[in-house]
CSV table of C-alpha atoms and ligand atoms in Angstrom, one decimal:
chain,number,residue,atom,x,y,z
A,2,THR,CA,-24.0,-8.6,61.8
A,3,LEU,CA,-26.2,-11.3,63.3
A,4,SER,CA,-27.1,-11.3,66.6
A,5,GLN,CA,-28.8,-14.6,67.6
A,6,ASP,CA,-29.7,-15.0,71.4
A,7,THR,CA,-32.3,-17.6,71.0
A,8,TYR,CA,-31.9,-21.4,70.9
A,9,LEU,CA,-34.1,-24.3,70.8
A,10,ILE,CA,-35.4,-26.6,73.9
A,11,ASN,CA,-38.4,-28.6,74.4
A,12,GLY,CA,-39.9,-26.6,71.5
A,13,GLU,CA,-39.7,-23.1,72.8
A,14,LEU,CA,-37.3,-20.4,71.6
A,15,LYS,CA,-35.5,-19.6,74.4
A,16,LYS,CA,-33.8,-16.1,74.6
A,17,TRP,CA,-30.5,-15.9,75.7
A,18,ASN,CA,-29.6,-13.1,78.2
A,19,GLY,CA,-26.0,-14.4,79.2
A,20,ASP,CA,-22.2,-14.5,77.7
A,21,LYS,CA,-22.3,-14.4,73.9
A,22,ALA,CA,-19.6,-15.4,71.3
A,23,ASP,CA,-18.6,-13.4,68.3
A,24,VAL,CA,-18.2,-15.2,65.4
A,25,PHE,CA,-15.8,-14.1,63.0
A,26,SER,CA,-15.3,-14.8,59.2
A,27,THR,CA,-11.7,-14.6,58.1
A,28,ILE,CA,-12.7,-13.1,54.8
A,29,SER,CA,-11.7,-9.3,55.3
A,30,SER,CA,-14.1,-6.7,54.4
A,31,THR,CA,-11.7,-3.8,54.1
A,32,GLU,CA,-8.8,-3.6,52.2
A,33,GLU,CA,-6.2,-4.1,54.9
A,34,TYR,CA,-6.5,-7.5,56.1
A,35,LYS,CA,-8.9,-7.6,59.3
A,36,PRO,CA,-11.2,-10.6,60.0
A,37,THR,CA,-14.9,-9.9,59.6
A,38,LEU,CA,-17.4,-9.6,62.8
A,39,LEU,CA,-20.3,-11.7,61.3
A,40,GLY,CA,-22.2,-11.7,64.6
A,41,SER,CA,-22.4,-13.7,67.6
A,42,VAL,CA,-24.3,-17.0,69.2
A,43,PRO,CA,-25.4,-17.6,72.9
A,44,ASN,CA,-22.5,-19.1,75.0
A,45,LEU,CA,-25.2,-21.4,77.0
A,46,SER,CA,-24.2,-23.1,80.2
A,47,GLU,CA,-24.4,-26.9,81.4
A,48,ASN,CA,-27.6,-26.2,83.2
A,49,GLU,CA,-29.2,-25.4,79.6
A,50,ALA,CA,-27.7,-28.4,77.8
A,51,LEU,CA,-29.1,-30.5,80.7
A,52,GLU,CA,-32.2,-29.1,80.0
A,53,ALA,CA,-32.1,-30.0,76.0
A,54,LEU,CA,-31.3,-33.7,76.7
A,55,ASN,CA,-34.0,-33.8,79.6
A,56,ALA,CA,-36.1,-32.6,76.9
A,57,ALA,CA,-35.0,-35.2,74.3
A,58,SER,CA,-35.4,-37.6,76.7
A,59,ASN,CA,-38.7,-37.1,77.7
A,60,ALA,CA,-40.2,-36.7,74.1
A,61,TYR,CA,-38.5,-40.3,73.4
A,62,ALA,CA,-39.8,-42.0,76.4
A,63,ARG,CA,-43.2,-40.9,76.5
A,64,GLY,CA,-44.4,-42.2,73.5
A,65,GLN,CA,-48.0,-43.0,73.0
A,66,GLY,CA,-48.4,-41.4,69.4
A,67,LEU,CA,-45.8,-38.6,69.9
A,68,TRP,CA,-43.0,-38.4,67.7
A,69,PRO,CA,-41.1,-42.0,68.5
A,70,THR,CA,-44.0,-43.9,68.3
A,71,MET,CA,-45.9,-41.4,65.5
A,72,LYS,CA,-47.3,-43.2,62.2
A,73,VAL,CA,-45.3,-43.0,59.5
A,74,GLU,CA,-47.6,-40.4,57.8
A,75,GLY,CA,-46.8,-37.9,60.7
A,76,ARG,CA,-43.4,-37.8,60.6
A,77,ILE,CA,-43.4,-37.3,56.9
A,78,ALA,CA,-45.9,-34.2,57.2
A,79,ALA,CA,-43.2,-32.9,59.7
A,80,MET,CA,-40.4,-33.5,57.5
A,81,GLU,CA,-42.3,-31.8,54.6
A,82,LYS,CA,-43.4,-28.9,56.3
A,83,PHE,CA,-39.7,-28.5,57.5
A,84,VAL,CA,-38.3,-28.8,53.9
A,85,ALA,CA,-41.0,-26.2,52.8
A,86,GLN,CA,-39.6,-23.5,55.3
A,87,MET,CA,-36.3,-24.3,54.9
A,88,LYS,CA,-36.3,-23.7,50.7
A,89,THR,CA,-37.3,-20.3,51.4
A,90,LYS,CA,-34.1,-19.5,53.2
A,91,ARG,CA,-31.8,-20.6,50.2
A,92,GLU,CA,-30.1,-16.6,49.7
A,93,GLU,CA,-29.6,-16.1,53.6
A,94,ILE,CA,-28.3,-19.3,54.0
A,95,VAL,CA,-25.6,-19.3,50.8
A,96,LYS,CA,-24.7,-15.9,52.1
A,97,LEU,CA,-23.8,-17.4,55.2
A,98,LEU,CA,-21.9,-20.4,53.8
A,99,MET,CA,-19.7,-18.1,51.8
A,100,TRP,CA,-19.1,-15.8,54.9
A,101,GLU,CA,-18.5,-18.0,57.4
A,102,ILE,CA,-16.5,-21.2,56.0
A,103,GLY,CA,-15.1,-19.3,52.9
A,104,LYS,CA,-16.9,-22.0,50.2
A,105,SER,CA,-17.7,-20.7,46.9
A,106,LEU,CA,-20.5,-19.7,45.5
A,107,PRO,CA,-21.3,-22.5,43.2
A,108,ASP,CA,-20.4,-25.1,46.1
A,109,SER,CA,-22.3,-23.3,48.7
A,110,GLU,CA,-25.6,-23.3,46.5
A,111,LYS,CA,-24.5,-27.0,45.7
A,112,GLU,CA,-24.4,-27.7,49.5
A,113,PHE,CA,-27.9,-26.0,50.0
A,114,ASP,CA,-29.8,-27.7,46.9
A,115,ARG,CA,-28.3,-31.2,47.9
A,116,THR,CA,-29.6,-30.8,51.4
A,117,ILE,CA,-33.1,-30.4,50.1
A,118,GLU,CA,-32.5,-32.9,47.7
A,119,TYR,CA,-31.2,-35.4,50.5
A,120,ILE,CA,-34.2,-34.5,52.6
A,121,TYR,CA,-36.8,-35.5,49.9
A,122,ASP,CA,-35.0,-38.9,49.1
A,123,THR,CA,-35.2,-39.6,52.6
A,124,ILE,CA,-38.8,-39.3,52.8
A,125,GLU,CA,-39.1,-41.5,49.8
A,126,ASP,CA,-36.8,-44.0,51.0
A,127,TYR,CA,-38.6,-44.1,54.6
A,128,LYS,CA,-41.8,-44.7,53.1
A,129,GLN,CA,-40.5,-47.5,50.7
A,130,MET,CA,-38.4,-48.9,53.8
A,131,ASP,CA,-41.7,-48.9,55.9
A,132,ARG,CA,-43.5,-50.8,53.1
A,133,ASP,CA,-40.5,-53.7,52.8
A,134,SER,CA,-39.8,-53.7,56.8
A,135,ALA,CA,-43.1,-53.6,58.5
A,136,LYS,CA,-44.4,-57.3,58.1
A,137,PHE,CA,-46.2,-60.2,60.0
A,138,GLU,CA,-44.3,-63.6,60.1
A,139,LYS,CA,-45.2,-66.8,61.5
A,140,ASN,CA,-42.2,-69.3,62.5
A,141,SER,CA,-42.4,-72.0,65.0
A,142,GLY,CA,-45.8,-71.1,66.1
A,143,VAL,CA,-44.9,-67.6,66.9
A,144,HIS,CA,-46.5,-64.6,65.2
A,145,ALA,CA,-44.4,-61.7,64.8
A,146,HIS,CA,-45.1,-57.9,63.8
A,147,ILE,CA,-41.5,-57.0,62.7
A,148,ARG,CA,-40.6,-53.1,62.1
A,149,ARG,CA,-37.8,-50.9,62.5
A,150,GLY,CA,-37.7,-48.8,65.9
A,151,PRO,CA,-35.5,-45.4,66.8
A,152,LEU,CA,-32.6,-46.0,68.8
A,153,GLY,CA,-33.4,-43.1,71.3
A,154,VAL,CA,-31.5,-40.0,72.3
A,155,VAL,CA,-29.0,-39.1,69.4
A,156,LEU,CA,-26.5,-36.4,70.2
A,157,CYS,CA,-25.5,-34.9,66.9
A,158,LEU,CA,-22.4,-32.8,66.0
A,159,GLY,CA,-21.6,-32.1,62.4
A,160,PRO,CA,-18.6,-30.6,60.9
A,161,TYR,CA,-17.3,-27.4,59.4
A,162,ASN,CA,-16.7,-28.2,56.0
A,163,TYR,CA,-20.1,-29.2,55.4
A,164,PRO,CA,-22.1,-27.6,58.3
A,165,LEU,CA,-25.4,-27.6,56.5
A,166,ASN,CA,-25.3,-31.3,54.6
A,167,GLU,CA,-23.3,-33.2,56.9
A,168,THR,CA,-25.1,-32.0,59.9
A,169,PHE,CA,-28.5,-32.9,57.9
A,170,ALA,CA,-27.0,-36.4,56.7
A,171,LEU,CA,-27.2,-37.0,60.5
A,172,LEU,CA,-30.0,-35.2,62.0
A,173,ILE,CA,-32.7,-35.9,59.1
A,174,PRO,CA,-32.3,-39.9,59.0
A,175,ALA,CA,-32.1,-39.8,62.9
A,176,LEU,CA,-35.3,-37.7,62.8
A,177,ILE,CA,-37.4,-39.5,60.4
A,178,MET,CA,-36.4,-42.7,61.9
A,179,GLY,CA,-38.5,-41.3,65.1
A,180,ASN,CA,-35.3,-40.5,67.6
A,181,THR,CA,-35.1,-37.5,69.3
A,182,THR,CA,-32.3,-35.1,68.8
A,183,VAL,CA,-30.0,-32.7,70.9
A,184,PHE,CA,-27.8,-30.9,68.3
A,185,LYS,CA,-24.7,-28.4,68.3
A,186,PRO,CA,-23.9,-26.5,65.4
A,187,ALA,CA,-19.9,-26.6,64.3
A,188,LYS,CA,-17.8,-23.9,65.5
A,189,HIS,CA,-17.5,-22.5,61.9
A,190,GLY,CA,-21.0,-22.2,60.0
A,191,VAL,CA,-22.7,-21.9,63.1
A,192,LEU,CA,-24.7,-18.9,62.2
A,193,LEU,CA,-26.4,-20.2,59.3
A,194,LEU,CA,-28.8,-22.3,61.4
A,195,THR,CA,-30.3,-19.5,62.4
A,196,PRO,CA,-32.4,-19.0,59.6
A,197,LEU,CA,-33.7,-22.3,60.5
A,198,LEU,CA,-34.6,-22.0,63.9
A,199,GLU,CA,-38.3,-21.5,63.6
A,200,ALA,CA,-38.6,-24.2,60.9
A,201,PHE,CA,-37.4,-26.5,63.5
A,202,GLN,CA,-39.7,-25.2,66.0
A,203,THR,CA,-43.0,-25.2,64.1
A,204,SER,CA,-42.4,-28.5,62.2
A,205,PHE,CA,-41.5,-31.0,65.3
A,206,PRO,CA,-43.5,-31.9,68.4
A,207,ALA,CA,-41.9,-30.6,71.3
A,208,GLY,CA,-38.1,-31.9,72.4
A,209,VAL,CA,-37.7,-33.7,69.5
A,210,VAL,CA,-35.3,-31.5,68.4
A,211,ASN,CA,-32.9,-29.3,70.5
A,212,ILE,CA,-30.4,-26.9,69.4
A,213,ILE,CA,-27.7,-25.3,71.8
A,214,TYR,CA,-25.2,-22.9,71.1
A,215,GLY,CA,-21.6,-22.8,73.0
A,216,ARG,CA,-18.5,-24.5,73.5
A,217,GLY,CA,-17.8,-28.1,73.3
A,218,ARG,CA,-16.6,-28.9,76.9
A,219,THR,CA,-19.1,-27.0,78.6
A,220,LEU,CA,-22.2,-28.5,77.0
A,221,VAL,CA,-21.0,-32.1,75.1
A,222,THR,CA,-19.0,-33.5,78.3
A,223,PRO,CA,-22.3,-33.2,81.0
A,224,ILE,CA,-24.5,-34.6,78.5
A,225,MET,CA,-22.6,-37.8,78.1
A,226,LYS,CA,-21.8,-38.0,81.8
A,227,THR,CA,-25.5,-38.1,82.6
A,228,GLY,CA,-25.5,-41.6,80.4
A,229,LEU,CA,-28.6,-40.7,78.6
A,230,VAL,CA,-27.2,-40.6,74.9
A,231,ASP,CA,-28.3,-43.7,72.9
A,232,VAL,CA,-26.4,-42.6,70.0
A,233,LEU,CA,-23.4,-40.5,69.4
A,234,ALA,CA,-23.6,-39.0,65.8
A,235,LEU,CA,-20.4,-37.1,64.9
A,236,ILE,CA,-18.9,-36.1,61.7
A,237,GLY,CA,-15.4,-34.6,62.5
A,238,ASN,CA,-12.2,-35.7,64.1
A,239,SER,CA,-11.5,-38.8,66.1
A,240,LYS,CA,-9.9,-37.1,68.8
A,241,SER,CA,-12.9,-35.4,69.4
A,242,ALA,CA,-15.2,-38.7,69.0
A,243,ASN,CA,-12.8,-40.8,71.4
A,244,ALA,CA,-13.1,-37.9,74.1
A,245,ILE,CA,-16.7,-37.4,73.7
A,246,GLN,CA,-17.4,-40.9,74.2
A,247,ALA,CA,-14.9,-41.5,77.0
A,248,ASN,CA,-17.4,-39.5,79.1
A,249,HIS,CA,-20.2,-41.7,78.7
A,250,PRO,CA,-20.3,-43.9,81.8
A,251,GLN,CA,-21.6,-47.3,80.4
A,252,LYS,CA,-19.7,-47.3,77.0
A,253,ASN,CA,-21.4,-50.6,75.9
A,254,ARG,CA,-24.8,-48.8,75.9
A,255,LEU,CA,-23.6,-46.2,73.7
A,256,ARG,CA,-24.1,-46.7,70.0
A,257,LEU,CA,-21.7,-44.7,67.5
A,258,ILE,CA,-22.4,-43.3,63.8
A,259,LEU,CA,-19.2,-41.6,62.8
A,260,GLY,CA,-17.4,-40.2,59.9
A,261,LEU,CA,-14.0,-39.6,60.6
A,262,GLU,CA,-10.5,-38.8,58.9
A,263,ALA,CA,-9.5,-40.5,55.6
A,264,LYS,CA,-6.4,-40.4,53.5
A,265,ASN,CA,-7.6,-41.0,50.0
A,266,PRO,CA,-4.6,-42.2,47.9
A,267,GLY,CA,-5.0,-41.6,44.1
A,268,ILE,CA,-3.2,-44.2,42.2
A,269,VAL,CA,-2.3,-42.9,38.4
A,270,LEU,CA,-1.0,-46.3,36.5
A,271,PRO,CA,1.5,-46.4,33.7
A,272,GLU,CA,-1.4,-46.4,30.7
A,273,ALA,CA,-3.8,-43.7,32.4
A,274,ASP,CA,-5.1,-40.7,30.4
A,275,LEU,CA,-2.9,-38.3,31.8
A,276,ASP,CA,-5.2,-35.4,30.8
A,277,LEU,CA,-8.2,-37.1,32.4
A,278,ALA,CA,-5.9,-38.6,35.5
A,279,ILE,CA,-4.8,-34.7,36.0
A,280,ASN,CA,-7.9,-33.2,35.8
A,281,GLU,CA,-9.5,-35.8,38.4
A,282,CYS,CA,-6.5,-35.3,40.6
A,283,LEU,CA,-6.9,-31.4,40.5
A,284,ALA,CA,-10.6,-31.8,41.4
A,285,GLY,CA,-10.1,-34.0,44.2
A,286,SER,CA,-7.4,-32.6,45.9
A,287,THR,CA,-7.9,-29.1,45.7
A,288,SER,CA,-12.0,-28.2,45.8
A,289,PHE,CA,-12.9,-26.5,49.0
A,290,ASN,CA,-9.1,-26.2,49.3
A,291,GLY,CA,-8.6,-29.5,50.1
A,292,GLN,CA,-10.8,-29.4,53.4
A,293,ARG,CA,-12.8,-32.8,52.7
A,294,CYS,CA,-12.8,-35.9,54.0
A,295,THR,CA,-12.9,-37.8,50.7
A,296,ALA,CA,-10.2,-35.6,49.3
A,297,LEU,CA,-7.3,-37.0,47.1
A,298,LYS,CA,-4.8,-36.7,50.3
A,299,VAL,CA,-1.7,-38.4,48.5
A,300,LEU,CA,-0.8,-39.3,44.6
A,301,TYR,CA,1.2,-42.2,43.6
A,302,VAL,CA,2.2,-41.8,40.2
A,303,HIS,CA,4.1,-44.2,38.2
A,304,GLU,CA,7.8,-43.8,37.9
A,305,ASP,CA,7.5,-44.0,34.0
A,306,ILE,CA,5.0,-40.9,33.9
A,307,VAL,CA,5.5,-39.0,37.0
A,308,GLU,CA,7.8,-36.2,35.3
A,309,GLU,CA,5.0,-35.6,33.0
A,310,PHE,CA,2.4,-35.9,35.5
A,311,ASN,CA,4.0,-33.5,37.8
A,312,LYS,CA,5.2,-31.0,35.4
A,313,ARG,CA,1.5,-30.9,33.8
A,314,PHE,CA,-0.2,-30.9,37.5
A,315,ALA,CA,1.8,-28.4,38.8
A,316,GLU,CA,1.2,-25.8,36.2
A,317,ARG,CA,-2.6,-26.7,36.7
A,318,VAL,CA,-2.3,-26.1,40.3
A,319,ASP,CA,-1.0,-22.4,39.7
A,320,ALA,CA,-3.5,-21.8,37.4
A,321,LEU,CA,-6.4,-22.0,39.8
A,322,LYS,CA,-7.8,-18.7,40.9
A,323,PHE,CA,-7.8,-17.2,44.5
A,324,GLY,CA,-10.6,-15.1,45.6
A,325,ASN,CA,-13.9,-14.2,47.9
A,326,PRO,CA,-16.2,-16.8,47.3
A,327,TRP,CA,-18.6,-14.9,45.5
A,328,GLU,CA,-16.2,-13.8,42.9
A,329,GLU,CA,-16.5,-15.5,39.3
A,330,GLY,CA,-14.0,-18.7,38.5
A,331,VAL,CA,-12.6,-18.6,42.1
A,332,LYS,CA,-11.5,-22.2,43.0
A,333,LEU,CA,-9.3,-21.2,46.1
A,334,THR,CA,-10.8,-19.3,49.0
A,335,PRO,CA,-9.9,-18.2,52.4
A,336,LEU,CA,-9.8,-20.7,55.1
A,337,PRO,CA,-12.1,-20.5,58.0
A,338,GLU,CA,-9.6,-21.9,60.5
A,339,PRO,CA,-7.2,-19.0,61.7
A,340,GLY,CA,-4.5,-21.7,62.2
A,341,LYS,CA,-4.8,-23.7,59.0
A,342,PRO,CA,-1.8,-21.8,57.1
A,343,ALA,CA,0.5,-21.9,59.8
A,344,TYR,CA,-0.1,-25.8,60.1
A,345,ILE,CA,0.0,-26.1,56.4
A,346,GLN,CA,3.3,-24.4,56.4
A,347,GLU,CA,4.4,-26.8,59.1
A,348,LEU,CA,3.7,-29.9,56.9
A,349,ILE,CA,5.4,-28.2,54.0
A,350,ASP,CA,8.7,-27.3,55.9
A,351,ASP,CA,8.8,-31.1,57.4
A,352,ALA,CA,8.4,-32.3,53.9
A,353,THR,CA,11.1,-30.3,52.7
A,354,ASP,CA,13.6,-31.0,55.1
A,355,LYS,CA,13.0,-34.5,54.4
A,356,GLY,CA,14.2,-34.2,50.8
A,357,ALA,CA,10.8,-33.2,48.7
A,358,LYS,CA,10.6,-30.2,46.6
A,359,VAL,CA,7.8,-27.9,45.6
A,360,LEU,CA,6.7,-27.8,42.3
A,361,ASN,CA,4.8,-24.8,41.6
A,362,ASP,CA,5.9,-21.5,41.6
A,363,ASN,CA,2.6,-20.5,44.2
A,364,GLY,CA,3.1,-23.3,46.2
A,365,GLY,CA,3.3,-22.4,50.0
A,366,LYS,CA,2.5,-18.3,49.1
A,367,THR,CA,0.5,-17.1,52.0
A,368,SER,CA,-1.4,-14.5,52.8
A,369,GLU,CA,-3.4,-13.7,56.1
A,370,ASN,CA,-5.9,-16.2,56.0
A,371,TYR,CA,-4.7,-18.6,53.5
A,372,ILE,CA,-2.0,-20.6,51.8
A,373,PHE,CA,-1.7,-21.4,48.0
A,374,PRO,CA,-1.5,-25.3,47.7
A,375,ALA,CA,1.9,-26.6,47.5
A,376,VAL,CA,2.9,-29.6,44.9
A,377,LEU,CA,5.5,-31.9,46.6
A,378,TYR,CA,7.6,-34.4,45.3
A,379,PRO,CA,9.3,-36.7,45.9
A,380,VAL,CA,7.7,-37.1,49.2
A,381,SER,CA,9.6,-39.2,51.9
A,382,LYS,CA,7.2,-41.7,53.6
A,383,ASP,CA,8.3,-40.7,57.1
A,384,SER,CA,6.9,-37.1,56.3
A,385,ARG,CA,4.1,-35.6,58.4
A,386,VAL,CA,1.9,-35.0,55.2
A,387,PHE,CA,2.4,-38.7,54.3
A,388,GLU,CA,0.9,-39.8,57.4
A,389,GLU,CA,-1.3,-36.8,58.4
A,390,GLU,CA,-4.5,-36.0,57.1
A,391,GLN,CA,-3.8,-32.5,56.0
A,392,PHE,CA,-7.4,-31.5,55.1
A,393,GLY,CA,-5.9,-28.2,53.5
A,394,PRO,CA,-4.1,-27.1,50.7
A,395,VAL,CA,-0.9,-29.2,50.1
A,396,ILE,CA,-0.8,-31.8,48.0
A,397,PRO,CA,2.0,-34.9,48.4
A,398,ILE,CA,3.5,-36.8,45.3
A,399,VAL,CA,4.8,-40.2,45.5
A,400,SER,CA,6.1,-42.4,42.7
A,401,PHE,CA,6.0,-46.2,42.5
A,402,LYS,CA,7.5,-48.5,40.5
A,403,ASP,CA,5.4,-51.7,41.5
A,404,VAL,CA,1.5,-51.1,42.2
A,405,GLN,CA,1.9,-53.2,45.4
A,406,GLU,CA,3.6,-50.5,46.9
A,407,PRO,CA,0.3,-48.1,47.0
A,408,ILE,CA,-1.3,-51.3,48.1
A,409,ASP,CA,0.9,-52.3,51.0
A,410,ASP,CA,0.6,-48.5,52.3
A,411,MET,CA,-3.1,-48.6,52.6
A,412,ALA,CA,-2.9,-52.2,54.3
A,413,ALA,CA,-0.6,-50.2,56.6
A,414,SER,CA,-2.7,-47.2,57.0
A,415,ASN,CA,-5.3,-46.1,59.9
A,416,TYR,CA,-7.6,-45.1,57.1
A,417,GLY,CA,-9.7,-46.6,55.1
A,418,GLN,CA,-12.4,-45.0,53.1
A,419,GLN,CA,-11.9,-44.2,49.2
A,420,VAL,CA,-9.1,-44.8,46.3
A,421,SER,CA,-9.3,-43.4,42.9
A,422,VAL,CA,-7.6,-45.5,40.4
A,423,PHE,CA,-6.6,-44.2,37.0
A,424,GLY,CA,-5.7,-46.7,34.3
A,425,SER,CA,-7.3,-48.4,31.1
A,426,ASN,CA,-5.9,-51.9,31.0
A,427,VAL,CA,-8.9,-54.0,32.2
A,428,ARG,CA,-6.5,-57.0,32.6
A,429,THR,CA,-4.4,-55.1,35.3
A,430,LEU,CA,-7.8,-53.3,36.6
A,431,ALA,CA,-9.8,-56.2,37.7
A,432,PRO,CA,-8.0,-57.8,40.1
A,433,LEU,CA,-6.5,-54.5,41.3
A,434,ILE,CA,-9.9,-53.2,42.2
A,435,ASP,CA,-11.0,-56.5,44.0
A,436,THR,CA,-7.8,-56.1,46.3
A,437,LEU,CA,-8.6,-52.2,46.9
A,438,VAL,CA,-12.3,-52.3,47.7
A,439,ASN,CA,-11.5,-54.8,50.4
A,440,LEU,CA,-9.1,-52.2,51.9
A,441,VAL,CA,-11.6,-49.3,51.6
A,442,CYS,CA,-15.0,-48.6,51.0
A,443,ARG,CA,-15.2,-47.2,47.4
A,444,VAL,CA,-12.9,-47.6,44.6
A,445,ASN,CA,-13.4,-44.7,42.4
A,446,LEU,CA,-12.5,-45.7,38.7
A,447,ASN,CA,-10.8,-42.7,36.4
A,448,SER,CA,-12.3,-40.1,38.7
A,449,ALA,CA,-11.7,-38.0,42.0
A,450,ALA,CA,-13.1,-39.6,45.2
A,451,GLN,CA,-16.4,-38.1,46.5
A,452,ARG,CA,-19.3,-38.5,48.9
A,453,GLY,CA,-22.0,-38.5,46.5
A,454,PRO,CA,-24.5,-39.4,45.2
A,455,ASP,CA,-26.1,-39.3,48.2
A,456,VAL,CA,-27.8,-42.5,47.7
A,457,TYR,CA,-24.6,-44.9,47.8
A,458,PRO,CA,-23.1,-45.8,50.9
A,459,PHE,CA,-21.0,-43.7,52.8
A,460,THR,CA,-18.5,-45.1,55.3
A,461,GLY,CA,-15.3,-46.5,55.7
A,462,ARG,CA,-12.8,-49.0,57.2
A,463,LYS,CA,-10.4,-48.7,60.3
A,464,ASP,CA,-10.0,-45.0,61.8
A,465,SER,CA,-12.4,-43.4,59.2
A,466,ALA,CA,-15.9,-44.5,60.0
A,467,VAL,CA,-18.1,-46.1,62.4
A,468,GLY,CA,-21.6,-47.3,60.4
A,469,THR,CA,-22.8,-46.4,57.3
A,470,LEU,CA,-24.2,-43.1,56.2
A,471,SER,CA,-26.3,-42.1,52.8
A,472,VAL,CA,-29.9,-41.4,51.9
A,473,HIS,CA,-30.7,-45.5,52.1
A,474,ASP,CA,-28.0,-46.7,54.6
A,475,ALA,CA,-28.6,-44.0,57.5
A,476,LEU,CA,-32.3,-44.8,58.1
A,477,ARG,CA,-31.0,-48.4,59.0
A,478,SER,CA,-28.1,-47.1,61.1
A,479,PHE,CA,-30.5,-44.7,63.3
A,480,SER,CA,-33.1,-47.7,63.5
A,481,ILE,CA,-33.2,-51.2,65.0
A,482,ARG,CA,-35.5,-54.0,64.2
A,483,THR,CA,-38.2,-54.8,66.7
A,484,PHE,CA,-40.9,-56.9,66.8
A,485,VAL,CA,-44.1,-57.9,68.3
A,486,ALA,CA,-44.8,-61.5,69.0
A,487,ALA,CA,-47.5,-63.7,70.0
A,488,LYS,CA,-48.2,-67.5,70.2
A,489,ASP,CA,-50.3,-69.3,68.5
A,490,THR,CA,-53.0,-70.5,70.7
B,25,G3H,O1,-15.6,-34.1,54.3
B,25,G3H,C1,-16.3,-35.0,54.0
B,25,G3H,C2,-17.4,-35.0,53.5
B,25,G3H,O2,-18.2,-36.3,53.2
B,25,G3H,C3,-17.2,-34.6,51.6
B,25,G3H,O3,-17.9,-34.7,50.9
B,25,G3H,O4,-17.2,-35.7,48.7
B,25,G3H,O5,-19.1,-34.5,48.8
B,25,G3H,O6,-17.5,-33.3,48.9
B,25,G3H,P1,-18.1,-34.7,49.2
């Protein structure tokens, strides 16, 4: 087990002698099921939370060559130092990803490698942005030196499904743009930051990165109540985002960068290549057990092909291999949230009460830490699984006659991140795509929804997001155009 008793404040790795929280994996290491104790992390109090915030606030306000006003080369050197150290921790972090959140070995390796690439791409984009954006202008007798500056103190809160990659998709751009940060790791995926504490400490000036551990309410509420947080950067759910921002005493002063829920539909048109549509819908709805904001969470299949689609899709889902994350060929793995199987079962029961059938033989079969994906059809639109973001292994299917039906549902939905469309008739597709792209932010043609490649903008409409992430856009989201002006004399 990994007993971690340090936290990072003001450049100091402090030792914690107080109360600690045990970290369990829902993966059993014994034949008879028993959650595995992985280690423990500090349960810090409000005092440490406020100390971390003050450190970030002072590090921002001091300026004069320190982090927020440091030259581009200085910030890049710090980031390069950090990433070089991070690369040496691959094996340890990949192992923790598998145990803490049950991500398969290939996907855990991908999460790590993608994060390294993300940091290097950010450095390159930052250099380019600096070349393009720092410039002199003269208008109406006023000379201006325009540049991009930081926003201030950023509170970073990442999600459990990408505890490394998505947390860093907030933290890295925030840092490189000169902001200072307080960062609290997600509940699941908390230990995997331990191998990086020293790298953070030795790469960045004191107070620039502060890492705290403990209960959200104990730490985050007092931090927000001070009014000293300039940016809330959170990937997670809107319930937490709303509760957290409500604590800020002057809400208009708080900037938000949020990645929230989505209910991305897959729309299979009658002329679609069925093999391709089934492959992509399978990957889109079941990878990492559906625990992705970008997952396909409802499938609309045209009535002419729905019977064949359902038969083949259900067989493919049943053929997916369940097991521990490190086992060869495993696609479905234990769920890190102990309450998740029961929640998914509630959704299945509700949908079947309203007329749906479970199409696959294994659908809904449970073990202590898992429930096998259930393919549900026909799902009535007043079912919970049609409305709620299931974020887990259950796949509702509805049939449609006219493509206007899914369009109307998307227009009425609270979410607007992505859609996948499967078809080949250019005359039908072209106007459809134009309509869909105004309802979401990314239309995937004959492919599953996803966030990557990370250079593309990642955002959503309505309740799905505030602000835009990605290598390129995040640098802009975490900064503001400022300028120094002088009059002609
Ligand atoms: O949970 C939401 C993530 O942004 C999904 O990212 O599409 O790369 O799996 P992904």
